[in-house]
Amino acid sequence: MQLNLQNENPQMTVEEFVKKSPAELDIKVLAGDLGLSKRKITSERIQKLGLALAGFAHYIHSGRIQIVGQSEIQYLNQLEPSKKKEVLKNLDLTQICCILITKSLEPPQEFKEFAQQNEIPILQTSLLSSGTITAVTSFLQEELAPVANLHGVLVAMYGIGVLILGKSGIGKSECALDLLTRGHRLIADDSVIIKKVGNRLMGESPELTYEHLEIRGLGILNIRELFGISSVGKRKRIILCIKLKKWDEFQEIERLGCELREEDFLGIKIPEVVLPVSPGRNISTLVETAVKVHLLREEGFDAAQLLIEKHSAMVSGE
Amino acid sequence: MPERKVKIVNQLGLHARAAAQLVKLASKFQSSITLKRADNSVVADAKSILSVLTLAAPKGTEIFVTVEGVDEEKALDAIEEIFQNGFGEL
């Protein structure tokens, strides 16, 4: 699907990282503060500096936080004083955005001095390496997520985010309203912000239109006021996409229900169901059923497939 | 109300995907189209997938196709043809 990306090359300065990072990381700047605003983090993936310190520095990726833990610090400590500077000197300093030392460990003085002179931020956290990596990755996945905006409605149904798409005027908002009266939750109407967080596709509402829905003839409605707090939600992982299409736009309709379709959003494939819309077809019942069918299929139950198997046994058995 | 006898010629018989193709084709016509097995008189509406599946017809089964409506001749020709070419599997 063609989307308008809102952030072409997501990145953040090390300074922003220090300010915004989650409290559990408790980041302190040990050295290289002059480099904080100059050096940029561009990848959600971290790297461990380990072998690079030992001389094998071919695979350092710029834009990744370099994690240094106990083994690296012990390695540095047992080096002769003159070598302690050299290990950093041997690295391509333009490739290193910052170094994050875990477990509140202290690097050798020479190492810090060299970093200070060369404006390489040395950060420190109290967390262990494993916890640091998890916290940093999930924080960066969120901060550096590709973000796009699309026209549609996002509803949370049976615990999953269901994105309803279709041309203007086909009845997406009316369908959402109907779903709300059945106890489902509105996440976003009309404009949905989608984010690729790791391998998940998250959807949320723009701040301005949160909890609002527009229905032709009724105008703008506040859903929380009308249906209560349980009828709205901030954000949901998108698991299924339902496309509403006018009946006459269909060339052919798949009758068995075996053809599984997918749509690509920001590089993530989402199962898709295309529903023909016409007067007399209750769209919200169809959407609700499509979601249940999807949930059953995820559990391994596929009604169409089972019936086909039963049928072919019958046909070939005769 | 024209009627014609057709025979299932493809190896797999009137299996699910063949049935789906038949239903897709039948749904394009306005006429009502009925299928009846020559051997046991099971009757099916050619526009309904579940109905067509109940025919459970293997290769060699003979079926009477009855069509009624404004485009009955065209419909009958088209239905006969899809049976004759074995649902594109020959």
XYZ file of C-alpha atoms in Angstrom:
408
model
C 0.000 0.000 0.000
C 1.265 3.469 -0.914
C 1.717 5.461 2.256
C 2.963 8.910 3.064
C 5.879 8.448 5.375
C 6.020 11.201 7.948
C 9.656 10.650 8.892
C 11.926 9.758 6.004
C 15.088 8.934 7.975
C 14.251 8.498 11.628
C 17.128 9.541 13.884
C 17.856 11.181 17.206
C 20.897 12.892 18.703
C 22.643 11.251 21.627
C 21.549 14.267 23.669
C 17.884 13.506 22.909
C 18.488 9.890 23.812
C 19.926 10.883 27.195
C 16.974 13.198 27.898
C 14.153 10.966 26.695
C 15.380 7.495 27.591
C 13.291 5.563 30.105
C 13.934 6.234 33.794
C 14.963 2.626 34.472
C 18.090 3.170 32.356
C 19.153 6.067 34.590
C 21.686 7.337 32.057
C 24.688 9.344 33.242
C 27.190 11.063 30.962
C 30.743 10.128 31.991
C 32.662 11.843 29.188
C 32.446 13.343 25.730
C 29.581 15.702 26.511
C 30.612 17.975 23.637
C 29.662 15.206 21.216
C 26.156 14.745 22.597
C 24.371 17.099 20.236
C 26.572 16.274 17.240
C 26.368 12.499 17.138
C 23.242 10.771 15.974
C 21.569 7.435 16.649
C 19.923 6.127 13.496
C 19.296 2.463 14.256
C 17.193 0.718 16.845
C 19.725 -2.086 16.907
C 22.587 -1.970 19.368
C 26.064 -3.327 18.974
C 28.523 -4.752 21.471
C 31.921 -3.155 21.168
C 33.725 -6.290 22.443
C 35.798 -7.581 19.545
C 36.279 -4.107 18.087
C 38.229 -3.177 21.244
C 40.374 -6.236 20.735
C 41.272 -5.070 17.235
C 38.625 -6.588 14.995
C 36.755 -3.437 14.057
C 35.395 -4.273 10.623
C 31.753 -4.492 11.542
C 31.076 -1.331 13.454
C 27.882 0.259 12.230
C 27.521 3.986 12.621
C 24.311 5.121 14.236
C 24.108 2.230 16.692
C 24.649 2.525 20.401
C 27.783 0.622 21.349
C 27.260 -1.390 24.518
C 30.202 -2.066 26.788
C 29.777 -4.504 29.657
C 31.818 -6.218 32.273
C 33.988 -8.332 29.973
C 35.005 -5.306 27.898
C 35.799 -3.247 30.996
C 37.876 -6.086 32.486
C 39.688 -6.425 29.192
C 40.479 -2.695 29.195
C 41.605 -2.764 32.817
C 44.195 -5.455 32.272
C 45.819 -3.536 29.379
C 48.964 -1.506 29.891
C 48.199 2.207 30.424
C 49.495 3.209 26.977
C 47.276 0.632 25.255
C 44.152 1.821 27.017
C 44.027 4.872 24.783
C 45.077 3.021 21.698
C 42.148 0.655 21.655
C 39.884 3.613 20.966
C 42.370 5.326 18.701
C 42.364 2.296 16.436
C 38.649 2.587 15.843
C 37.073 4.773 13.177
C 35.722 7.420 15.518
C 33.246 8.803 13.004
C 31.486 5.442 13.109
C 30.765 5.546 16.829
C 27.807 7.618 17.957
C 28.204 6.809 21.637
C 29.337 4.138 24.052
C 27.016 2.926 26.783
C 28.637 1.219 29.756
C 26.408 -1.072 31.795
C 26.248 -2.186 35.423
C 27.548 1.210 36.663
C 31.050 0.131 35.670
C 33.839 2.688 35.482
C 36.044 2.723 32.373
C 39.797 3.397 32.796
C 40.729 7.054 33.175
C 42.757 7.037 29.927
C 39.762 5.739 28.014
C 37.570 8.544 29.373
C 40.156 11.198 28.614
C 40.514 10.051 25.058
C 36.742 10.061 24.597
C 36.520 13.553 26.102
C 39.147 14.919 23.701
C 37.479 13.320 20.719
C 33.944 14.223 21.726
C 32.699 10.670 21.900
C 29.934 10.476 24.492
C 30.517 7.806 27.119
C 27.265 7.005 28.889
C 26.633 4.810 31.889
C 23.645 2.880 33.162
C 23.068 0.901 36.335
C 21.293 -1.918 34.468
C 23.051 -5.141 33.478
C 23.910 -5.587 29.795
C 20.929 -7.864 29.134
C 18.443 -5.457 30.720
C 20.139 -2.494 29.044
C 19.843 -4.082 25.613
C 16.142 -4.844 26.077
C 15.331 -1.376 27.416
C 17.395 0.495 24.809
C 16.017 -1.573 21.921
C 12.380 -1.181 22.854
C 12.850 2.538 23.487
C 14.614 3.076 20.157
C 12.145 0.890 18.247
C 9.454 3.250 19.395
C 11.426 6.495 18.883
C 12.886 5.593 15.499
C 9.761 3.875 14.166
C 8.753 4.711 10.602
C 5.465 6.582 10.880
C 2.770 7.064 8.263
C -0.729 8.360 8.136
C -3.640 6.753 6.350
C -7.316 7.249 5.728
C -9.391 4.679 7.580
C -10.829 3.640 10.912
C -9.097 1.627 13.624
C -11.218 -0.368 16.054
C -10.106 -2.706 18.839
C -12.153 -5.904 18.633
C -11.754 -9.016 20.770
C -8.348 -7.758 21.822
C -6.897 -7.046 18.384
C -6.629 -3.912 16.273
C -8.760 -4.058 13.139
C -8.083 -1.484 10.451
C -11.115 -0.715 8.297
C -10.310 0.820 4.918
C -12.442 1.905 1.978
C -13.278 4.864 -0.175
C -14.752 7.985 1.323
C -18.489 7.646 1.902
C -18.606 3.857 1.844
C -19.613 3.739 5.505
C -16.439 3.167 7.534
C -17.436 5.530 10.330
C -21.024 4.228 10.392
C -19.613 0.736 10.650
C -17.355 1.853 13.514
C -20.318 3.410 15.320
C -22.249 0.181 14.991
C -19.273 -1.764 16.331
C -19.038 0.603 19.322
C -22.646 -0.125 20.253
C -21.640 -3.797 20.351
C -18.921 -3.124 22.884
C -15.856 -2.700 20.673
C -13.480 0.225 21.148
C -12.649 3.102 18.860
C -8.946 3.845 18.474
C -8.990 6.262 15.543
C -11.494 7.550 13.019
C -10.731 8.926 9.575
C -7.050 9.486 10.133
C -4.929 6.691 11.568
C -1.264 7.057 12.467
C 0.581 3.825 11.873
C 4.026 3.003 13.238
C 6.347 0.136 12.565
C 7.646 -0.787 15.993
C 10.018 -3.716 15.552
C 7.985 -6.257 13.615
C 4.678 -4.956 14.927
C 2.379 -2.467 13.259
C 0.900 -0.113 15.826
C -2.006 2.215 15.179
C -3.161 5.280 17.051
C -5.163 8.435 16.635
C -3.747 11.890 15.993
C -3.840 13.795 19.292
C -6.480 16.210 17.971
C -9.102 13.709 16.856
C -8.646 11.163 19.682
C -12.037 9.803 20.908
C -13.887 11.591 18.114
C -15.929 10.171 15.277
C -17.669 11.961 12.449
C -20.971 10.667 11.111
C -22.634 12.326 8.151
C -25.823 13.922 9.376
C -24.799 13.814 13.037
C -21.543 15.738 12.820
C -18.581 15.270 15.142
C -19.272 13.018 18.117
C -17.285 12.518 21.308
C -17.314 8.779 21.794
C -16.142 8.743 25.403
C -18.944 11.111 26.411
C -21.524 9.069 24.501
C -20.460 5.508 25.304
C -18.111 5.772 28.264
C -14.442 5.206 28.895
C -14.430 1.574 27.784
C -15.449 2.575 24.266
C -12.180 4.291 23.395
C -8.538 3.276 23.398
C -5.243 5.052 22.814
C -3.345 2.618 20.708
C -3.548 -0.897 19.373
C -1.465 -3.364 17.440
C -2.990 -3.825 13.974
C -3.575 -7.524 13.292
C -6.213 -7.518 10.564
C -7.226 -5.200 7.752
C -10.735 -5.124 6.320
C -11.379 -3.383 3.027
C -14.902 -2.302 2.208
C -15.638 -2.173 -1.498
C -18.787 -1.407 -3.462
C -20.381 -4.544 -4.875
C -20.151 -3.262 -8.447
C -16.390 -2.746 -8.152
C -15.917 -6.482 -7.807
C -15.017 -8.450 -10.874
C -15.305 -11.737 -9.092
C -15.957 -12.723 -5.537
C -14.174 -15.636 -3.959
C -16.873 -17.961 -2.711
C -15.030 -20.606 -0.738
C -13.119 -18.295 1.578
C -9.798 -20.098 1.086
C -7.905 -17.328 -0.647
C -5.857 -15.566 1.992
C -4.840 -12.036 1.108
C -2.276 -9.726 2.621
C -1.536 -6.034 2.490
C 1.828 -4.445 3.128
C 2.057 -1.558 5.583
C 5.542 -0.101 6.160
C 7.018 -3.475 5.244
C 4.761 -5.474 7.571
C 2.311 -7.904 6.010
C -1.176 -7.783 7.502
C -3.905 -10.306 6.611
C -6.633 -8.626 4.618
C -10.304 -9.377 4.022
C -12.176 -7.607 1.222
C -15.873 -7.252 1.928
C -18.440 -6.301 -0.707
C -20.807 -3.621 0.549
C -24.351 -3.224 -0.672
C -27.701 -2.161 0.773
C -29.083 -4.843 3.019
C -25.728 -6.233 4.053
C -25.044 -5.427 7.676
C -21.412 -4.352 7.512
C -20.667 -4.443 11.212
C -21.961 -8.010 11.523
C -19.778 -8.958 8.563
C -16.741 -7.224 10.068
C -17.316 -8.845 13.454
C -17.624 -12.248 11.795
C -14.538 -11.679 9.645
C -12.543 -10.970 12.821
C -13.834 -14.119 14.512
C -13.004 -16.165 11.421
C -9.505 -14.716 11.517
C -9.114 -15.583 15.205
C -10.283 -19.150 14.551
C -7.878 -19.481 11.644
C -5.030 -18.293 13.860
C -5.979 -21.121 16.230
C -5.746 -23.531 13.323
C -9.438 -23.924 12.565
C -10.447 -23.222 8.971
C -14.066 -24.071 8.197
C -13.693 -23.801 4.421
C -10.627 -26.019 4.390
C -12.293 -28.658 6.546
C -15.408 -28.741 4.402
C -13.315 -29.019 1.254
C -11.403 -31.959 2.716
C -14.627 -33.675 3.720
C -16.059 -33.001 0.274
C -13.075 -34.317 -1.653
C -13.082 -37.476 0.475
C -16.690 -37.889 -0.509
C -16.062 -37.241 -4.214
C -13.063 -39.559 -4.475
C -14.623 -42.234 -2.237
C -17.522 -42.878 -4.574
C -36.941 -24.112 -20.001
C -34.023 -25.677 -21.891
C -32.257 -28.672 -20.434
C -29.060 -30.426 -21.432
C -27.135 -33.393 -20.109
C -23.438 -32.844 -19.296
C -20.769 -35.168 -17.995
C -17.937 -34.548 -15.561
C -14.745 -35.310 -17.466
C -11.899 -34.035 -15.318
C -9.943 -36.402 -13.104
C -10.829 -34.886 -9.736
C -14.543 -34.611 -10.401
C -16.592 -31.648 -9.223
C -14.201 -30.812 -6.380
C -14.309 -27.634 -4.318
C -12.308 -25.325 -6.572
C -14.123 -26.581 -9.655
C -17.394 -25.968 -7.859
C -16.263 -22.449 -6.970
C -15.495 -21.780 -10.637
C -18.860 -23.118 -11.690
C -20.643 -20.915 -9.148
C -18.648 -17.881 -10.244
C -19.673 -18.490 -13.844
C -23.309 -19.230 -13.049
C -23.603 -16.061 -10.947
C -22.852 -13.955 -14.023
C -26.180 -14.884 -15.589
C -29.599 -13.667 -14.637
C -31.304 -16.983 -15.334
C -31.797 -19.496 -12.570
C -29.610 -22.532 -13.160
C -30.333 -25.929 -11.650
C -28.105 -28.994 -11.643
C -29.487 -32.489 -11.129
C -27.510 -35.692 -10.860
C -28.788 -38.236 -13.394
C -28.154 -41.183 -11.070
C -29.649 -40.161 -7.752
C -31.653 -37.007 -8.406
C -29.753 -34.755 -5.975
C -30.580 -31.207 -7.073
C -28.424 -28.114 -6.646
C -28.653 -24.397 -7.322
C -25.638 -23.575 -9.516
C -25.214 -20.148 -7.897
C -24.782 -21.497 -4.384
C -21.427 -23.007 -3.434
C -22.732 -25.170 -0.591
C -25.521 -26.457 -2.781
C -23.131 -27.403 -5.604
C -20.828 -29.172 -3.142
C -23.697 -31.428 -2.015
C -23.693 -32.985 -5.487
C -20.400 -34.673 -4.473
C -19.947 -35.714 -8.096
C -16.850 -37.700 -9.141
C -15.522 -38.097 -12.705
C -18.054 -39.683 -15.051
C -21.144 -38.377 -13.249
C -23.882 -37.230 -15.581
C -25.758 -34.074 -14.699
C -28.882 -32.452 -16.145
C -28.526 -28.691 -16.397
C -31.804 -26.782 -16.474
C -31.843 -23.041 -17.128
C -34.700 -20.600 -16.937
C -34.606 -16.854 -17.583
C -33.852 -14.090 -20.056
C -30.340 -15.302 -20.903
C -31.054 -19.031 -20.646
C -29.523 -20.062 -23.983
C -26.277 -18.204 -23.340
C -26.106 -19.536 -19.806
C -26.687 -23.100 -20.880
C -23.923 -22.872 -23.501
C -21.495 -21.442 -20.976
C -22.281 -24.063 -18.320
C -21.987 -26.877 -20.852
C -18.657 -25.520 -21.984
C -17.129 -25.357 -18.491
C -18.140 -28.990 -17.895
C -16.749 -30.006 -21.286
C -13.380 -28.413 -20.711
C -13.164 -30.038 -17.285
C -13.092 -26.717 -15.409
C -9.897 -25.845 -17.207
C -8.108 -28.928 -15.908
C -7.901 -30.998 -19.092
